[in-house]
Amino acid sequence: MRLLLLSNAKTEGMAYLEYAIPHFQSFFAGKIERALFIPFANAAGDYLGFEAKAAVALAQAGIKLESITRFADPVQAVREAQAVIVGGGSTWKLLRDVRALGLLDAIRERVADGMPYAGWSAGANLACPTIMTTNDMPICDPKGFDALDFIPFQINPHYLHGNPPGFKGETREERIGEFGKLNPDTWVAGIREGTGFVIEDGAIRMVGELDCRVFKAGTEPCEVPARGDFSFLMSSQRPCA
């Protein structure tokens, strides 16, 4: 199984996905020329516009994108794809549409056979057991929270520690703590913008320079350095004293 799961696409002072181009280049390593793009997280439904925006960046990594919406049979498109790339946006709409089209099993089967999967934000959420640690509002009913279940832990993209001065709402850490109360056996990785995970054959490493904050019921939240050991996320170990 080969996964590239990124926190975000937009970075201050950089073009769309610009920061991630080296990660895509390293991950795909010139082994594919064309990837199937899944744009359903775009809540406005501008799928070809989304494809065009992402394609500009991915072309710099040597990858040509084709939106799944161009194909009459989306399941067959997944079966024939060299790779799948899933864009960010509304995780709820993404899961709803992927489920409705019967793509969950098709993607699972191909990834189990070695097809690379890459996604950012909502696309990273989709790779988790569920979408229960997404940040966005539930704008539609996805008919269940279960997702692709490629990894045994949850991701919280765009992780931001604390709150702006004067803001009294719940922090992200508090919200993740609520998830942990009801899901005590599951790790959550808060991945900051500009970072992500590469997972290959059960081995996991972080890309980007910022630390990752990890959470699990019964253990104190803690920071794991970007070049640290993240293997505990794939098991039940405790990373922090």
mmCIF file of C-alpha atoms in Angstrom:
data_model
loop_
_atom_site.group_PDB
_atom_site.id
_atom_site.type_symbol
_atom_site.label_atom_id
_atom_site.label_comp_id
_atom_site.label_asym_id
_atom_site.label_seq_id
_atom_site.Cartn_x
_atom_site.Cartn_y
_atom_site.Cartn_z
ATOM 1 C CA MET A 1 0.000 0.000 0.000
ATOM 2 C CA ARG A 2 1.364 3.416 -1.003
ATOM 3 C CA LEU A 3 -0.223 6.589 0.369
ATOM 4 C CA LEU A 4 0.625 10.309 0.309
ATOM 5 C CA LEU A 5 -1.665 12.148 2.731
ATOM 6 C CA LEU A 6 -1.199 15.921 2.923
ATOM 7 C CA SER A 7 -2.736 18.513 5.214
ATOM 8 C CA ASN A 8 -3.484 21.238 2.682
ATOM 9 C CA ALA A 9 -3.126 22.683 -0.803
ATOM 10 C CA LYS A 10 -2.931 26.436 -0.163
ATOM 11 C CA THR A 11 0.128 27.949 1.502
ATOM 12 C CA GLU A 12 0.760 31.636 2.167
ATOM 13 C CA GLY A 13 2.895 33.218 -0.546
ATOM 14 C CA MET A 14 2.869 30.141 -2.793
ATOM 15 C CA ALA A 15 0.782 28.946 -5.715
ATOM 16 C CA TYR A 16 -1.808 26.196 -5.286
ATOM 17 C CA LEU A 17 -0.038 22.959 -4.242
ATOM 18 C CA GLU A 18 3.341 24.530 -4.969
ATOM 19 C CA TYR A 19 4.837 23.447 -1.644
ATOM 20 C CA ALA A 20 3.742 19.855 -2.314
ATOM 21 C CA ILE A 21 5.316 19.425 -5.762
ATOM 22 C CA PRO A 22 8.538 17.883 -4.370
ATOM 23 C CA HIS A 23 6.451 15.474 -2.286
ATOM 24 C CA PHE A 24 4.496 14.344 -5.345
ATOM 25 C CA GLN A 25 7.714 14.000 -7.341
ATOM 26 C CA SER A 26 9.336 11.876 -4.656
ATOM 27 C CA PHE A 27 6.219 9.796 -4.045
ATOM 28 C CA PHE A 28 5.509 8.953 -7.668
ATOM 29 C CA ALA A 29 9.202 8.903 -8.645
ATOM 30 C CA GLY A 30 8.442 9.152 -12.353
ATOM 31 C CA LYS A 31 6.666 5.790 -12.332
ATOM 32 C CA ILE A 32 3.306 7.111 -13.511
ATOM 33 C CA GLU A 33 2.366 9.593 -16.211
ATOM 34 C CA ARG A 34 -1.355 9.943 -15.604
ATOM 35 C CA ALA A 35 -3.528 10.021 -12.480
ATOM 36 C CA LEU A 36 -7.268 9.836 -11.982
ATOM 37 C CA PHE A 37 -8.464 12.928 -10.118
ATOM 38 C CA ILE A 38 -11.433 12.719 -7.765
ATOM 39 C CA PRO A 39 -12.832 16.261 -7.377
ATOM 40 C CA PHE A 40 -16.058 15.597 -5.467
ATOM 41 C CA ALA A 41 -14.945 17.567 -2.404
ATOM 42 C CA ASN A 42 -15.590 20.696 -4.473
ATOM 43 C CA ALA A 43 -18.903 21.755 -2.945
ATOM 44 C CA ALA A 44 -19.732 24.072 -5.843
ATOM 45 C CA GLY A 45 -19.566 21.188 -8.309
ATOM 46 C CA ASP A 46 -16.994 22.907 -10.543
ATOM 47 C CA TYR A 47 -15.162 19.668 -11.151
ATOM 48 C CA LEU A 48 -13.367 20.568 -14.360
ATOM 49 C CA GLY A 49 -12.305 23.904 -12.893
ATOM 50 C CA PHE A 50 -10.909 22.057 -9.887
ATOM 51 C CA GLU A 51 -9.170 19.611 -12.198
ATOM 52 C CA ALA A 52 -7.601 22.473 -14.143
ATOM 53 C CA LYS A 53 -6.301 24.192 -11.001
ATOM 54 C CA ALA A 54 -4.748 21.025 -9.595
ATOM 55 C CA ALA A 55 -3.406 20.006 -13.002
ATOM 56 C CA VAL A 56 -1.204 23.106 -13.233
ATOM 57 C CA ALA A 57 0.673 22.067 -10.107
ATOM 58 C CA LEU A 58 0.779 18.338 -10.783
ATOM 59 C CA ALA A 59 2.141 18.931 -14.278
ATOM 60 C CA GLN A 60 5.282 20.268 -12.593
ATOM 61 C CA ALA A 61 5.620 16.866 -10.945
ATOM 62 C CA GLY A 62 5.280 15.176 -14.342
ATOM 63 C CA ILE A 63 1.713 13.986 -13.769
ATOM 64 C CA LYS A 64 -1.249 14.536 -16.069
ATOM 65 C CA LEU A 65 -4.600 14.670 -14.261
ATOM 66 C CA GLU A 66 -7.909 13.434 -15.621
ATOM 67 C CA SER A 67 -11.080 14.042 -13.645
ATOM 68 C CA ILE A 68 -13.166 10.959 -12.968
ATOM 69 C CA THR A 69 -16.158 13.011 -14.117
ATOM 70 C CA ARG A 70 -14.885 12.691 -17.700
ATOM 71 C CA PHE A 71 -15.574 8.947 -17.685
ATOM 72 C CA ALA A 72 -18.919 7.277 -18.367
ATOM 73 C CA ASP A 73 -18.069 4.430 -15.972
ATOM 74 C CA PRO A 74 -16.278 5.808 -12.887
ATOM 75 C CA VAL A 75 -15.730 2.378 -11.317
ATOM 76 C CA GLN A 76 -13.998 1.160 -14.462
ATOM 77 C CA ALA A 77 -11.944 4.366 -14.511
ATOM 78 C CA VAL A 78 -10.627 3.503 -11.044
ATOM 79 C CA ARG A 79 -9.894 -0.066 -12.124
ATOM 80 C CA GLU A 80 -7.797 1.186 -15.036
ATOM 81 C CA ALA A 81 -6.077 4.104 -13.272
ATOM 82 C CA GLN A 82 -2.327 4.278 -12.732
ATOM 83 C CA ALA A 83 -2.926 6.303 -9.559
ATOM 84 C CA VAL A 84 -5.736 8.116 -7.758
ATOM 85 C CA ILE A 85 -5.419 11.675 -6.447
ATOM 86 C CA VAL A 86 -8.204 13.094 -4.263
ATOM 87 C CA GLY A 87 -8.595 16.844 -3.849
ATOM 88 C CA GLY A 88 -9.619 18.769 -0.754
ATOM 89 C CA GLY A 89 -12.775 20.646 0.140
ATOM 90 C CA SER A 90 -15.893 19.241 1.779
ATOM 91 C CA THR A 91 -15.107 15.856 3.282
ATOM 92 C CA TRP A 92 -18.827 15.218 3.741
ATOM 93 C CA LYS A 93 -19.674 15.750 0.088
ATOM 94 C CA LEU A 94 -16.613 13.821 -1.023
ATOM 95 C CA LEU A 95 -17.601 10.752 0.973
ATOM 96 C CA ARG A 96 -21.239 11.032 -0.053
ATOM 97 C CA ASP A 97 -20.428 11.106 -3.750
ATOM 98 C CA VAL A 98 -17.701 8.469 -3.649
ATOM 99 C CA ARG A 99 -20.029 6.152 -1.749
ATOM 100 C CA ALA A 100 -22.986 6.825 -4.064
ATOM 101 C CA LEU A 101 -20.894 5.978 -7.130
ATOM 102 C CA GLY A 102 -19.664 2.719 -5.625
ATOM 103 C CA LEU A 103 -16.053 3.890 -5.587
ATOM 104 C CA LEU A 104 -15.060 2.988 -2.029
ATOM 105 C CA ASP A 105 -14.583 -0.700 -2.740
ATOM 106 C CA ALA A 106 -13.057 -0.035 -6.152
ATOM 107 C CA ILE A 107 -10.411 2.275 -4.675
ATOM 108 C CA ARG A 108 -9.732 -0.101 -1.776
ATOM 109 C CA GLU A 109 -9.149 -2.997 -4.160
ATOM 110 C CA ARG A 110 -6.771 -1.051 -6.397
ATOM 111 C CA VAL A 111 -4.774 0.389 -3.509
ATOM 112 C CA ALA A 112 -4.503 -3.077 -1.950
ATOM 113 C CA ASP A 113 -3.032 -4.197 -5.289
ATOM 114 C CA GLY A 114 -0.391 -1.453 -5.142
ATOM 115 C CA MET A 115 -1.965 1.520 -6.923
ATOM 116 C CA PRO A 116 -0.681 4.774 -5.351
ATOM 117 C CA TYR A 117 -3.215 6.983 -3.562
ATOM 118 C CA ALA A 118 -2.594 10.657 -2.829
ATOM 119 C CA GLY A 119 -4.885 13.216 -1.262
ATOM 120 C CA TRP A 120 -4.872 16.489 0.571
ATOM 121 C CA SER A 121 -7.194 17.738 3.312
ATOM 122 C CA ALA A 122 -10.516 15.979 2.573
ATOM 123 C CA GLY A 123 -8.571 13.524 0.428
ATOM 124 C CA ALA A 124 -6.421 12.663 3.447
ATOM 125 C CA ASN A 125 -9.511 12.337 5.646
ATOM 126 C CA LEU A 126 -10.972 9.857 3.172
ATOM 127 C CA ALA A 127 -8.034 7.504 3.716
ATOM 128 C CA CYS A 128 -8.819 7.216 7.453
ATOM 129 C CA PRO A 129 -11.118 4.669 9.104
ATOM 130 C CA THR A 130 -13.818 7.359 9.305
ATOM 131 C CA ILE A 131 -14.249 11.055 8.537
ATOM 132 C CA MET A 132 -15.005 11.804 12.195
ATOM 133 C CA THR A 133 -11.973 14.087 12.682
ATOM 134 C CA THR A 134 -12.584 16.381 9.729
ATOM 135 C CA ASN A 135 -12.920 20.112 10.418
ATOM 136 C CA ASP A 136 -15.681 21.075 8.013
ATOM 137 C CA MET A 137 -19.413 21.401 8.573
ATOM 138 C CA PRO A 138 -21.687 18.447 7.716
ATOM 139 C CA ILE A 139 -23.283 20.065 4.659
ATOM 140 C CA CYS A 140 -24.776 16.779 3.446
ATOM 141 C CA ASP A 141 -25.465 13.259 4.657
ATOM 142 C CA PRO A 142 -22.757 10.825 3.488
ATOM 143 C CA LYS A 143 -24.860 7.824 4.616
ATOM 144 C CA GLY A 144 -22.276 6.803 7.192
ATOM 145 C CA PHE A 145 -18.940 8.020 8.511
ATOM 146 C CA ASP A 146 -16.858 5.013 7.490
ATOM 147 C CA ALA A 147 -14.238 5.854 4.872
ATOM 148 C CA LEU A 148 -11.503 3.965 3.001
ATOM 149 C CA ASP A 149 -9.831 2.647 6.166
ATOM 150 C CA PHE A 150 -6.332 2.491 4.685
ATOM 151 C CA ILE A 151 -4.714 3.425 7.999
ATOM 152 C CA PRO A 152 -5.590 2.523 11.615
ATOM 153 C CA PHE A 153 -5.518 6.129 12.867
ATOM 154 C CA GLN A 154 -7.391 9.346 12.212
ATOM 155 C CA ILE A 155 -5.995 12.513 10.649
ATOM 156 C CA ASN A 156 -7.005 16.049 11.564
ATOM 157 C CA PRO A 157 -5.750 18.249 8.698
ATOM 158 C CA HIS A 158 -4.952 21.962 8.978
ATOM 159 C CA TYR A 159 -4.171 21.382 12.643
ATOM 160 C CA LEU A 160 -3.836 24.634 14.597
ATOM 161 C CA HIS A 161 -2.870 24.541 18.250
ATOM 162 C CA GLY A 162 -4.714 26.901 20.586
ATOM 163 C CA ASN A 163 -6.980 29.786 19.620
ATOM 164 C CA PRO A 164 -6.446 33.400 18.512
ATOM 165 C CA PRO A 165 -6.345 35.931 21.377
ATOM 166 C CA GLY A 166 -9.840 36.743 22.615
ATOM 167 C CA PHE A 167 -11.489 33.702 21.039
ATOM 168 C CA LYS A 168 -13.358 31.644 23.637
ATOM 169 C CA GLY A 169 -14.686 28.772 21.540
ATOM 170 C CA GLU A 170 -13.416 25.221 21.792
ATOM 171 C CA THR A 171 -9.852 24.603 20.692
ATOM 172 C CA ARG A 172 -9.036 21.959 18.128
ATOM 173 C CA GLU A 173 -7.401 19.972 20.914
ATOM 174 C CA GLU A 174 -10.633 20.038 22.913
ATOM 175 C CA ARG A 175 -12.633 18.832 19.929
ATOM 176 C CA ILE A 176 -10.205 15.992 19.297
ATOM 177 C CA GLY A 177 -10.388 15.170 23.002
ATOM 178 C CA GLU A 178 -14.151 14.767 22.630
ATOM 179 C CA PHE A 179 -13.555 12.291 19.816
ATOM 180 C CA GLY A 180 -11.140 10.410 22.056
ATOM 181 C CA LYS A 181 -13.670 10.112 24.863
ATOM 182 C CA LEU A 182 -15.988 8.154 22.582
ATOM 183 C CA ASN A 183 -13.270 6.441 20.536
ATOM 184 C CA PRO A 184 -10.602 5.667 23.146
ATOM 185 C CA ASP A 185 -8.652 3.135 21.080
ATOM 186 C CA THR A 186 -7.923 5.403 18.122
ATOM 187 C CA TRP A 187 -4.934 7.684 17.608
ATOM 188 C CA VAL A 188 -5.498 11.096 16.022
ATOM 189 C CA ALA A 189 -2.660 12.889 14.235
ATOM 190 C CA GLY A 190 -3.030 16.654 13.997
ATOM 191 C CA ILE A 191 -1.028 17.506 10.879
ATOM 192 C CA ARG A 192 -0.144 21.146 10.426
ATOM 193 C CA GLU A 193 -0.283 22.898 7.083
ATOM 194 C CA GLY A 194 2.708 22.143 4.906
ATOM 195 C CA THR A 195 3.053 18.622 6.280
ATOM 196 C CA GLY A 196 1.696 15.149 5.666
ATOM 197 C CA PHE A 197 2.460 11.455 5.772
ATOM 198 C CA VAL A 198 3.944 8.988 3.317
ATOM 199 C CA ILE A 199 2.945 5.403 4.082
ATOM 200 C CA GLU A 200 4.549 2.582 2.127
ATOM 201 C CA ASP A 201 4.229 -1.113 2.927
ATOM 202 C CA GLY A 202 3.318 -0.378 6.540
ATOM 203 C CA ALA A 203 6.162 2.096 7.137
ATOM 204 C CA ILE A 204 5.213 5.694 7.899
ATOM 205 C CA ARG A 205 7.161 8.950 7.755
ATOM 206 C CA MET A 206 6.278 12.620 7.825
ATOM 207 C CA VAL A 207 6.977 15.107 5.038
ATOM 208 C CA GLY A 208 7.344 18.799 5.804
ATOM 209 C CA GLU A 209 9.174 20.563 8.604
ATOM 210 C CA LEU A 210 6.606 21.127 11.369
ATOM 211 C CA ASP A 211 5.964 18.811 14.298
ATOM 212 C CA CYS A 212 2.834 16.682 14.504
ATOM 213 C CA ARG A 213 0.556 16.741 17.555
ATOM 214 C CA VAL A 214 -0.883 13.357 18.458
ATOM 215 C CA PHE A 215 -3.820 12.404 20.636
ATOM 216 C CA LYS A 216 -5.276 9.302 22.225
ATOM 217 C CA ALA A 217 -7.508 8.803 25.230
ATOM 218 C CA GLY A 218 -5.491 7.879 28.303
ATOM 219 C CA THR A 219 -2.291 9.593 27.171
ATOM 220 C CA GLU A 220 -1.315 13.259 27.202
ATOM 221 C CA PRO A 221 -1.342 14.987 23.804
ATOM 222 C CA CYS A 222 2.217 15.539 22.655
ATOM 223 C CA GLU A 223 4.379 16.779 19.816
ATOM 224 C CA VAL A 224 6.289 14.328 17.650
ATOM 225 C CA PRO A 225 9.144 15.882 15.629
ATOM 226 C CA ALA A 226 8.757 15.866 11.869
ATOM 227 C CA ARG A 227 11.692 13.461 11.569
ATOM 228 C CA GLY A 228 10.555 11.399 14.542
ATOM 229 C CA ASP A 229 9.271 7.853 14.740
ATOM 230 C CA PHE A 230 5.587 7.635 13.801
ATOM 231 C CA SER A 231 5.362 3.856 13.772
ATOM 232 C CA PHE A 232 3.175 3.965 16.898
ATOM 233 C CA LEU A 233 0.346 5.342 14.750
ATOM 234 C CA MET A 234 0.279 2.029 12.951
ATOM 235 C CA SER A 235 0.120 0.122 16.252
ATOM 236 C CA SER A 236 -0.934 0.647 19.877
ATOM 237 C CA GLN A 237 2.328 1.973 21.311
ATOM 238 C CA ARG A 238 2.591 5.162 23.360
ATOM 239 C CA PRO A 239 4.908 7.758 21.744
ATOM 240 C CA CYS A 240 5.329 10.192 24.630
ATOM 241 C CA ALA A 241 6.325 9.795 28.245
#
